[in-house]
Amino acid sequence: MEDELSLDLNNEKKVLCEKIIRDINAVFLRDADLASFEIIPKETNCNKSPVIHVDHNLGLESWCAQHVYDHAHRTLISHRRQTCQQQLRILQQQQQSDILAKYLNVALLINPDVTTFWHIRRQLVQKNRLSINKELQFSALVLSIKPKSNEAFAYRRWLYSFQSADAIDWPHEISICERSADRCASNYHAWSHRQWVLQNAPCLLQSELMRTEKFMRKHISDYSCYHYRQVLLSRAYELCFFMPGKFNSLLELFKQYDLQVEANEKSVFQLLLPQLNQNSISDQRMRSFLYCCNVAAHDMHLCAEQRRVYGPRDCFDLHRRASLKFIVEQCVRLASGLNLEHGGLYLPEPKQELRTHLSQFNFEKHPFLDAIRKTESDLGERHRRWCNLHLNFNYPDAVGV
């Protein structure tokens, strides 16, 4: 008797799960512009559909989420346990593939960290059972509920491998990264994906410099953005990128170090690199050097400003040090003749080679770097140890790390 009741209960649960999955699939078919998915907290069944669809937003009540996921999971795992020939037969039939995709949609929306399920989707794409554009939309839907899903970001990169770089909407991809990072702090996967976008679309450098500053001002303790900003600046310098404009941040930095200079490009360059012949490097490299150093100086001011407003935080100190390190290293590189260009690109030398030049560099013969060295020594023992370790300033009273 108990076995019959248990069987009836299981059958009833199975029927309910199938109905919920059909309702979710119906939303997918009806709304091609779904923007977000959420699990809505609700502990009990109110005898109505737990699938909620409002203004391109899809929701599923929490009381049924685990039951629906378990049912979809069992169905998909049973598919994977079939022989390769049986799986191939299913993938080759449109109707069977649609049924498979229906379970995949539900399973991945509830738990997107199952690599096996993403692999099945890849197989469906390769058999032309799922379109790339719809899959990009689906992965964005997954990221709306799980912003840190590395599987979803990896799937997007895989999908883009079938498209020409010129046909990809890179700004839209950046917006997806930003939305994911905005919803979840220290989102390593979102920022790593954003670096991948930057590598493929360097035309976004200018807009990225503006967007990252806004993000840093909004999320003051999220160091992931500060680190991405450092990668962004290095990439800009590597590509000889610059924007015309004044060097107000550098001029302000000079004042902090008690240095006076005229507000023109030639004078600023002479102060930064007094012993370097301007004719020895290209005009584009010089302008990129000045522009990137000005951005780094701007970030140093930004960190100081954030510190005054919000108080001491590690991310402010770390990013200020990274910006300072960028300026010092680029000055030493150019002064030491390390900045070789190949086809308009700057190819960075091995780190050990740069460290060797830093250890041998005579800062006292360089007014700007000597002023940095003297002023930075006033920021405490811990900062002096960092300067010794990363910039080879050789402060005599800063021993150890």
Short mmCIF file of C-alpha atoms in Angstrom, two decimals:
data_model
loop_
_atom_site.label_atom_id
_atom_site.label_comp_id
_atom_site.label_asym_id
_atom_site.label_seq_id
_atom_site.Cartn_x
_atom_site.Cartn_y
_atom_site.Cartn_z
CA MET A 1 0.00 0.00 0.00
CA GLU A 2 2.79 2.38 0.96
CA ASP A 3 4.67 1.52 -2.25
CA GLU A 4 1.59 2.36 -4.32
CA LEU A 5 1.18 5.71 -2.53
CA SER A 6 4.85 6.49 -3.06
CA LEU A 7 4.56 5.58 -6.74
CA ASP A 8 1.46 7.76 -7.16
CA LEU A 9 3.23 10.63 -5.43
CA ASN A 10 6.27 10.30 -7.68
CA ASN A 11 4.06 10.18 -10.77
CA GLU A 12 2.19 13.26 -9.59
CA LYS A 13 5.46 15.10 -8.99
CA LYS A 14 6.74 14.05 -12.40
CA VAL A 15 3.59 15.32 -14.12
CA LEU A 16 3.83 18.63 -12.25
CA CYS A 17 7.48 19.05 -13.18
CA GLU A 18 6.73 18.35 -16.82
CA LYS A 19 3.95 20.95 -16.79
CA ILE A 20 6.27 23.59 -15.26
CA ILE A 21 8.99 22.81 -17.81
CA ARG A 22 6.42 23.14 -20.63
CA ASP A 23 5.32 26.51 -19.22
CA ILE A 24 8.92 27.75 -19.14
CA ASN A 25 9.49 26.50 -22.67
CA ALA A 26 6.32 28.27 -23.80
CA VAL A 27 7.75 31.56 -22.47
CA PHE A 28 10.94 30.98 -24.44
CA LEU A 29 8.93 30.39 -27.61
CA ARG A 30 6.62 33.35 -27.00
CA ASP A 31 9.19 35.96 -25.89
CA ALA A 32 12.34 36.29 -27.97
CA ASP A 33 13.61 39.21 -25.85
CA LEU A 34 13.88 37.70 -22.39
CA ALA A 35 16.24 39.86 -20.34
CA SER A 36 16.45 38.28 -16.89
CA PHE A 37 15.63 35.22 -14.82
CA GLU A 38 15.09 35.00 -11.07
CA ILE A 39 14.14 32.41 -8.47
CA ILE A 40 11.28 34.06 -6.55
CA PRO A 41 11.14 33.14 -2.83
CA LYS A 42 7.87 31.36 -2.12
CA GLU A 43 7.60 28.34 0.17
CA THR A 44 4.20 26.90 -0.74
CA ASN A 45 2.20 25.98 -3.82
CA CYS A 46 -0.77 28.32 -4.31
CA ASN A 47 -2.46 26.13 -6.96
CA LYS A 48 -1.36 28.32 -9.82
CA SER A 49 1.53 28.24 -12.24
CA PRO A 50 4.84 29.00 -10.51
CA VAL A 51 6.20 30.38 -13.80
CA ILE A 52 5.96 34.17 -13.83
CA HIS A 53 6.54 36.19 -16.99
CA VAL A 54 6.38 40.00 -16.84
CA ASP A 55 7.90 42.52 -19.27
CA HIS A 56 10.58 40.22 -20.73
CA ASN A 57 11.48 38.98 -17.23
CA LEU A 58 11.09 35.33 -16.28
CA GLY A 59 10.65 34.06 -12.73
CA LEU A 60 10.21 30.68 -11.06
CA GLU A 61 8.82 30.26 -7.56
CA SER A 62 11.35 28.70 -5.21
CA TRP A 63 9.10 25.94 -3.81
CA CYS A 64 9.33 23.99 -7.06
CA ALA A 65 12.84 24.90 -8.25
CA GLN A 66 14.62 21.91 -6.69
CA HIS A 67 11.96 19.41 -7.89
CA VAL A 68 12.05 20.79 -11.43
CA TYR A 69 15.86 20.78 -11.51
CA ASP A 70 16.07 17.20 -10.21
CA HIS A 71 13.63 16.02 -12.88
CA ALA A 72 15.48 17.82 -15.68
CA HIS A 73 18.82 16.58 -14.31
CA ARG A 74 17.69 12.94 -14.32
CA THR A 75 16.39 13.26 -17.88
CA LEU A 76 19.62 14.78 -19.18
CA ILE A 77 21.88 12.34 -17.34
CA SER A 78 19.90 9.42 -18.76
CA HIS A 79 20.55 10.91 -22.21
CA ARG A 80 24.29 11.09 -21.50
CA ARG A 81 24.33 7.46 -20.37
CA GLN A 82 23.12 6.29 -23.76
CA THR A 83 25.58 5.04 -26.32
CA CYS A 84 27.25 7.53 -28.64
CA GLN A 85 25.17 6.25 -31.55
CA GLN A 86 21.94 6.75 -29.63
CA GLN A 87 22.96 10.27 -28.62
CA LEU A 88 23.89 11.10 -32.19
CA ARG A 89 20.51 9.85 -33.42
CA ILE A 90 18.71 12.17 -31.00
CA LEU A 91 20.85 15.16 -31.98
CA GLN A 92 20.08 14.54 -35.66
CA GLN A 93 16.30 14.71 -35.10
CA GLN A 94 14.92 18.23 -34.70
CA GLN A 95 11.99 17.21 -32.53
CA GLN A 96 14.18 15.20 -30.14
CA SER A 97 16.73 18.02 -30.05
CA ASP A 98 14.00 20.51 -29.13
CA ILE A 99 12.92 18.29 -26.24
CA LEU A 100 16.53 18.03 -25.08
CA ALA A 101 16.96 21.82 -25.30
CA LYS A 102 13.80 22.27 -23.22
CA TYR A 103 15.32 20.37 -20.29
CA LEU A 104 18.69 22.05 -20.77
CA ASN A 105 17.12 25.51 -20.51
CA VAL A 106 15.56 24.74 -17.15
CA ALA A 107 18.55 22.89 -15.71
CA LEU A 108 21.08 25.56 -16.65
CA LEU A 109 18.93 28.47 -15.49
CA ILE A 110 18.65 26.88 -12.05
CA ASN A 111 22.20 25.53 -11.86
CA PRO A 112 24.54 26.82 -14.59
CA ASP A 113 27.70 25.21 -13.16
CA VAL A 114 27.22 21.77 -14.74
CA THR A 115 29.81 21.50 -17.51
CA THR A 116 28.13 18.40 -18.98
CA PHE A 117 24.96 20.34 -19.81
CA TRP A 118 26.91 23.11 -21.57
CA HIS A 119 28.69 20.41 -23.55
CA ILE A 120 25.34 19.05 -24.75
CA ARG A 121 24.37 22.55 -25.87
CA ARG A 122 27.63 22.77 -27.83
CA GLN A 123 26.73 19.53 -29.57
CA LEU A 124 23.30 20.94 -30.47
CA VAL A 125 24.91 24.08 -31.90
CA GLN A 126 27.35 22.02 -33.94
CA LYS A 127 24.41 20.04 -35.38
CA ASN A 128 22.64 23.34 -36.21
CA ARG A 129 19.80 22.50 -33.80
CA LEU A 130 20.37 25.72 -31.83
CA SER A 131 21.18 29.09 -33.38
CA ILE A 132 24.22 31.06 -32.23
CA ASN A 133 22.28 34.29 -31.72
CA LYS A 134 19.69 32.62 -29.52
CA GLU A 135 22.42 30.88 -27.57
CA LEU A 136 24.13 34.20 -26.92
CA GLN A 137 20.83 35.48 -25.59
CA PHE A 138 20.36 32.38 -23.43
CA SER A 139 23.84 32.65 -21.89
CA ALA A 140 23.14 36.32 -21.11
CA LEU A 141 19.92 35.18 -19.40
CA VAL A 142 21.95 32.73 -17.30
CA LEU A 143 24.34 35.53 -16.32
CA SER A 144 21.40 37.61 -15.14
CA ILE A 145 20.86 35.15 -12.27
CA LYS A 146 24.43 33.81 -11.91
CA PRO A 147 26.79 36.72 -12.74
CA LYS A 148 29.84 34.68 -11.72
CA SER A 149 29.14 31.75 -14.02
CA ASN A 150 32.46 30.92 -15.65
CA GLU A 151 30.73 28.26 -17.78
CA ALA A 152 28.40 30.88 -19.31
CA PHE A 153 31.29 33.24 -20.14
CA ALA A 154 33.33 30.36 -21.60
CA TYR A 155 30.31 29.32 -23.69
CA ARG A 156 29.99 32.86 -25.08
CA ARG A 157 33.66 32.86 -26.11
CA TRP A 158 33.14 29.49 -27.79
CA LEU A 159 30.10 30.79 -29.69
CA TYR A 160 32.03 33.85 -30.88
CA SER A 161 34.70 31.57 -32.35
CA PHE A 162 32.22 30.87 -35.18
CA GLN A 163 31.81 34.56 -36.01
CA SER A 164 34.02 37.17 -37.61
CA ALA A 165 35.39 39.75 -35.17
CA ASP A 166 33.93 42.52 -37.34
CA ALA A 167 30.43 41.05 -36.98
CA ILE A 168 30.49 40.91 -33.17
CA ASP A 169 28.80 43.61 -31.12
CA TRP A 170 31.71 44.22 -28.76
CA PRO A 171 30.11 47.16 -26.87
CA HIS A 172 27.16 44.89 -26.05
CA GLU A 173 29.58 42.27 -24.72
CA ILE A 174 31.20 44.92 -22.53
CA SER A 175 27.77 45.89 -21.18
CA ILE A 176 27.11 42.25 -20.22
CA CYS A 177 30.44 42.12 -18.38
CA GLU A 178 29.66 45.37 -16.60
CA ARG A 179 26.19 44.24 -15.59
CA SER A 180 27.62 41.01 -14.18
CA ALA A 181 30.37 42.84 -12.29
CA ASP A 182 27.85 45.40 -11.03
CA ARG A 183 25.64 42.67 -9.58
CA CYS A 184 28.41 40.65 -7.95
CA ALA A 185 31.54 42.13 -6.35
CA SER A 186 35.01 40.78 -7.16
CA ASN A 187 33.64 39.00 -10.21
CA TYR A 188 36.88 37.52 -11.54
CA HIS A 189 35.16 35.71 -14.43
CA ALA A 190 33.39 38.85 -15.69
CA TRP A 191 36.59 40.92 -15.62
CA SER A 192 38.61 38.14 -17.26
CA HIS A 193 36.01 37.95 -20.03
CA ARG A 194 36.24 41.73 -20.36
CA GLN A 195 40.01 41.41 -20.85
CA TRP A 196 39.32 38.92 -23.63
CA VAL A 197 36.96 41.43 -25.26
CA LEU A 198 39.63 44.13 -25.00
CA GLN A 199 42.20 41.89 -26.67
CA ASN A 200 39.85 41.35 -29.60
CA ALA A 201 38.47 44.90 -29.80
CA PRO A 202 41.19 47.44 -28.95
CA CYS A 203 38.98 50.11 -30.53
CA LEU A 204 37.16 50.18 -27.18
CA LEU A 205 40.16 51.56 -25.28
CA GLN A 206 38.89 55.12 -25.06
CA SER A 207 35.39 54.20 -23.89
CA GLU A 208 36.80 51.62 -21.47
CA LEU A 209 39.00 54.22 -19.78
CA MET A 210 35.91 56.33 -19.12
CA ARG A 211 33.66 53.44 -18.05
CA THR A 212 36.18 51.95 -15.64
CA GLU A 213 36.63 55.26 -13.83
CA LYS A 214 32.86 55.49 -13.32
CA PHE A 215 32.85 51.92 -12.01
CA MET A 216 35.75 52.66 -9.62
CA ARG A 217 33.87 55.66 -8.21
CA LYS A 218 30.74 53.57 -7.70
CA HIS A 219 32.34 50.36 -6.37
CA ILE A 220 35.13 51.79 -4.26
CA SER A 221 36.24 48.48 -2.69
CA ASP A 222 36.04 46.21 -5.73
CA TYR A 223 39.71 45.76 -6.62
CA SER A 224 38.86 43.67 -9.69
CA CYS A 225 38.05 46.89 -11.55
CA TYR A 226 41.25 48.58 -10.37
CA HIS A 227 43.25 45.63 -11.68
CA TYR A 228 41.41 45.70 -15.01
CA ARG A 229 42.20 49.41 -15.22
CA GLN A 230 45.90 48.54 -14.87
CA VAL A 231 45.61 45.97 -17.67
CA LEU A 232 43.79 48.57 -19.75
CA LEU A 233 46.55 51.13 -19.30
CA SER A 234 49.26 48.61 -20.20
CA ARG A 235 47.31 47.64 -23.31
CA ALA A 236 46.94 51.29 -24.32
CA TYR A 237 50.69 51.80 -24.00
CA GLU A 238 51.42 48.58 -25.88
CA LEU A 239 49.30 49.79 -28.81
CA CYS A 240 50.74 53.35 -28.72
CA PHE A 241 47.25 54.63 -27.97
CA PHE A 242 46.74 58.30 -27.08
CA MET A 243 44.09 60.99 -27.10
CA PRO A 244 44.89 64.64 -27.75
CA GLY A 245 44.56 66.89 -24.72
CA LYS A 246 46.33 68.60 -21.86
CA PHE A 247 48.44 66.97 -19.18
CA ASN A 248 46.70 68.45 -16.15
CA SER A 249 47.12 65.36 -13.99
CA LEU A 250 50.86 65.19 -14.68
CA LEU A 251 51.23 68.90 -13.96
CA GLU A 252 49.44 68.40 -10.65
CA LEU A 253 51.71 65.46 -9.87
CA PHE A 254 54.77 67.60 -10.56
CA LYS A 255 53.52 70.15 -8.03
CA GLN A 256 53.17 67.44 -5.40
CA TYR A 257 56.80 66.55 -5.98
CA ASP A 258 57.85 70.26 -5.86
CA LEU A 259 58.74 70.38 -9.54
CA GLN A 260 58.00 73.31 -11.85
CA VAL A 261 57.44 72.97 -15.58
CA GLU A 262 55.75 74.85 -18.39
CA ALA A 263 52.40 73.48 -19.48
CA ASN A 264 53.41 72.24 -22.92
CA GLU A 265 54.20 68.85 -24.38
CA LYS A 266 57.91 69.44 -24.96
CA SER A 267 58.60 70.73 -21.44
CA VAL A 268 56.65 67.91 -19.80
CA PHE A 269 58.54 65.31 -21.84
CA GLN A 270 61.89 66.92 -20.99
CA LEU A 271 61.12 66.77 -17.28
CA LEU A 272 60.07 63.14 -17.45
CA LEU A 273 63.01 62.09 -19.65
CA PRO A 274 65.65 64.85 -19.57
CA GLN A 275 68.48 62.80 -21.08
CA LEU A 276 66.50 61.26 -23.92
CA ASN A 277 66.67 62.65 -27.44
CA GLN A 278 63.09 63.06 -28.66
CA ASN A 279 64.19 62.14 -32.18
CA SER A 280 65.18 58.67 -30.96
CA ILE A 281 61.55 57.57 -30.57
CA SER A 282 58.53 57.97 -32.81
CA ASP A 283 56.10 60.83 -32.30
CA GLN A 284 53.30 58.32 -31.67
CA ARG A 285 55.32 56.57 -28.96
CA MET A 286 56.10 59.89 -27.26
CA ARG A 287 52.46 60.98 -27.29
CA SER A 288 51.30 57.59 -26.01
CA PHE A 289 53.91 57.73 -23.25
CA LEU A 290 52.71 61.16 -22.11
CA TYR A 291 49.04 60.22 -22.40
CA CYS A 292 49.38 56.97 -20.43
CA CYS A 293 51.52 58.60 -17.74
CA ASN A 294 48.87 61.32 -17.45
CA VAL A 295 46.16 58.66 -16.99
CA ALA A 296 48.30 56.99 -14.31
CA ALA A 297 48.80 60.35 -12.56
CA HIS A 298 45.05 60.93 -12.77
CA ASP A 299 44.46 57.58 -11.05
CA MET A 300 46.89 58.53 -8.28
CA HIS A 301 44.85 61.70 -7.67
CA LEU A 302 41.63 59.67 -7.82
CA CYS A 303 42.89 57.27 -5.14
CA ALA A 304 43.89 60.20 -2.93
CA GLU A 305 40.47 61.77 -3.43
CA GLN A 306 38.69 58.49 -2.64
CA ARG A 307 40.81 58.10 0.47
CA ARG A 308 39.86 61.56 1.73
CA VAL A 309 36.16 60.87 1.18
CA TYR A 310 35.87 57.24 2.32
CA GLY A 311 38.90 56.78 4.56
CA PRO A 312 41.84 54.37 4.18
CA ARG A 313 41.23 51.23 2.13
CA ASP A 314 43.67 48.69 0.74
CA CYS A 315 42.38 49.06 -2.83
CA PHE A 316 43.21 52.80 -2.86
CA ASP A 317 46.80 52.17 -1.72
CA LEU A 318 47.28 49.21 -4.05
CA HIS A 319 46.04 51.04 -7.14
CA ARG A 320 48.03 54.17 -6.32
CA ARG A 321 51.16 52.02 -6.07
CA ALA A 322 50.36 50.30 -9.37
CA SER A 323 49.93 53.69 -11.07
CA LEU A 324 53.17 54.98 -9.58
CA LYS A 325 54.94 51.79 -10.67
CA PHE A 326 53.66 52.26 -14.22
CA ILE A 327 55.07 55.81 -14.45
CA VAL A 328 58.45 54.88 -12.99
CA GLU A 329 58.82 51.75 -15.14
CA GLN A 330 57.96 53.53 -18.38
CA CYS A 331 60.45 56.31 -17.61
CA VAL A 332 63.18 53.76 -16.85
CA ARG A 333 62.32 51.73 -19.94
CA LEU A 334 62.65 54.69 -22.29
CA ALA A 335 65.67 56.12 -20.51
CA SER A 336 67.39 52.71 -20.70
CA GLY A 337 66.48 52.14 -24.36
CA LEU A 338 64.24 49.16 -23.64
CA ASN A 339 61.15 50.34 -25.50
CA LEU A 340 61.64 48.67 -28.88
CA GLU A 341 58.82 48.92 -31.36
CA HIS A 342 57.88 46.32 -33.94
CA GLY A 343 55.32 47.26 -36.55
CA GLY A 344 53.96 50.07 -34.42
CA LEU A 345 53.59 47.84 -31.35
CA TYR A 346 55.53 47.97 -28.12
CA LEU A 347 56.81 44.55 -27.09
CA PRO A 348 57.54 44.42 -23.36
CA GLU A 349 60.85 42.95 -22.34
CA PRO A 350 61.18 40.10 -19.80
CA LYS A 351 60.50 41.21 -16.21
CA GLN A 352 63.95 40.11 -15.09
CA GLU A 353 65.57 42.41 -17.65
CA LEU A 354 63.53 45.37 -16.40
CA ARG A 355 64.42 44.56 -12.77
CA THR A 356 68.08 44.51 -13.72
CA HIS A 357 67.82 47.98 -15.26
CA LEU A 358 65.88 49.25 -12.25
CA SER A 359 68.57 47.98 -9.87
CA GLN A 360 71.28 49.67 -11.95
CA PHE A 361 69.41 52.91 -12.64
CA ASN A 362 70.85 56.08 -11.12
CA PHE A 363 67.76 57.90 -9.85
CA GLU A 364 69.79 60.87 -8.59
CA LYS A 365 70.62 61.89 -12.16
CA HIS A 366 66.94 61.93 -13.07
CA PRO A 367 65.20 64.97 -11.43
CA PHE A 368 61.65 63.64 -11.74
CA LEU A 369 62.37 60.10 -10.52
CA ASP A 370 64.64 61.44 -7.78
CA ALA A 371 61.83 63.71 -6.59
CA ILE A 372 59.49 60.68 -6.54
CA ARG A 373 62.03 58.69 -4.57
CA LYS A 374 62.48 61.41 -1.95
CA THR A 375 58.77 62.24 -1.55
CA GLU A 376 57.51 58.65 -1.45
CA SER A 377 59.89 57.90 1.45
CA ASP A 378 57.63 60.02 3.68
CA LEU A 379 54.68 57.62 3.34
CA GLY A 380 55.80 55.17 6.00
CA GLU A 381 57.98 52.13 6.53
CA ARG A 382 55.59 49.74 4.80
CA HIS A 383 55.51 51.89 1.64
CA ARG A 384 59.31 52.22 1.65
CA ARG A 385 59.65 48.43 1.76
CA TRP A 386 57.28 48.19 -1.22
CA CYS A 387 59.31 50.80 -3.15
CA ASN A 388 62.50 48.88 -2.44
CA LEU A 389 60.99 45.60 -3.59
CA HIS A 390 59.23 46.81 -6.78
CA LEU A 391 61.06 50.00 -7.78
CA ASN A 392 64.55 49.39 -6.35
CA PHE A 393 64.62 52.76 -4.60
CA ASN A 394 67.09 51.33 -2.07
CA TYR A 395 65.93 53.20 1.01
CA PRO A 396 68.52 52.38 3.67
CA ASP A 397 66.00 52.13 6.55
CA ALA A 398 63.55 49.82 4.74
CA VAL A 399 64.82 46.29 5.26
CA GLY A 400 62.84 43.18 4.30
CA VAL A 401 59.53 42.81 2.56
#
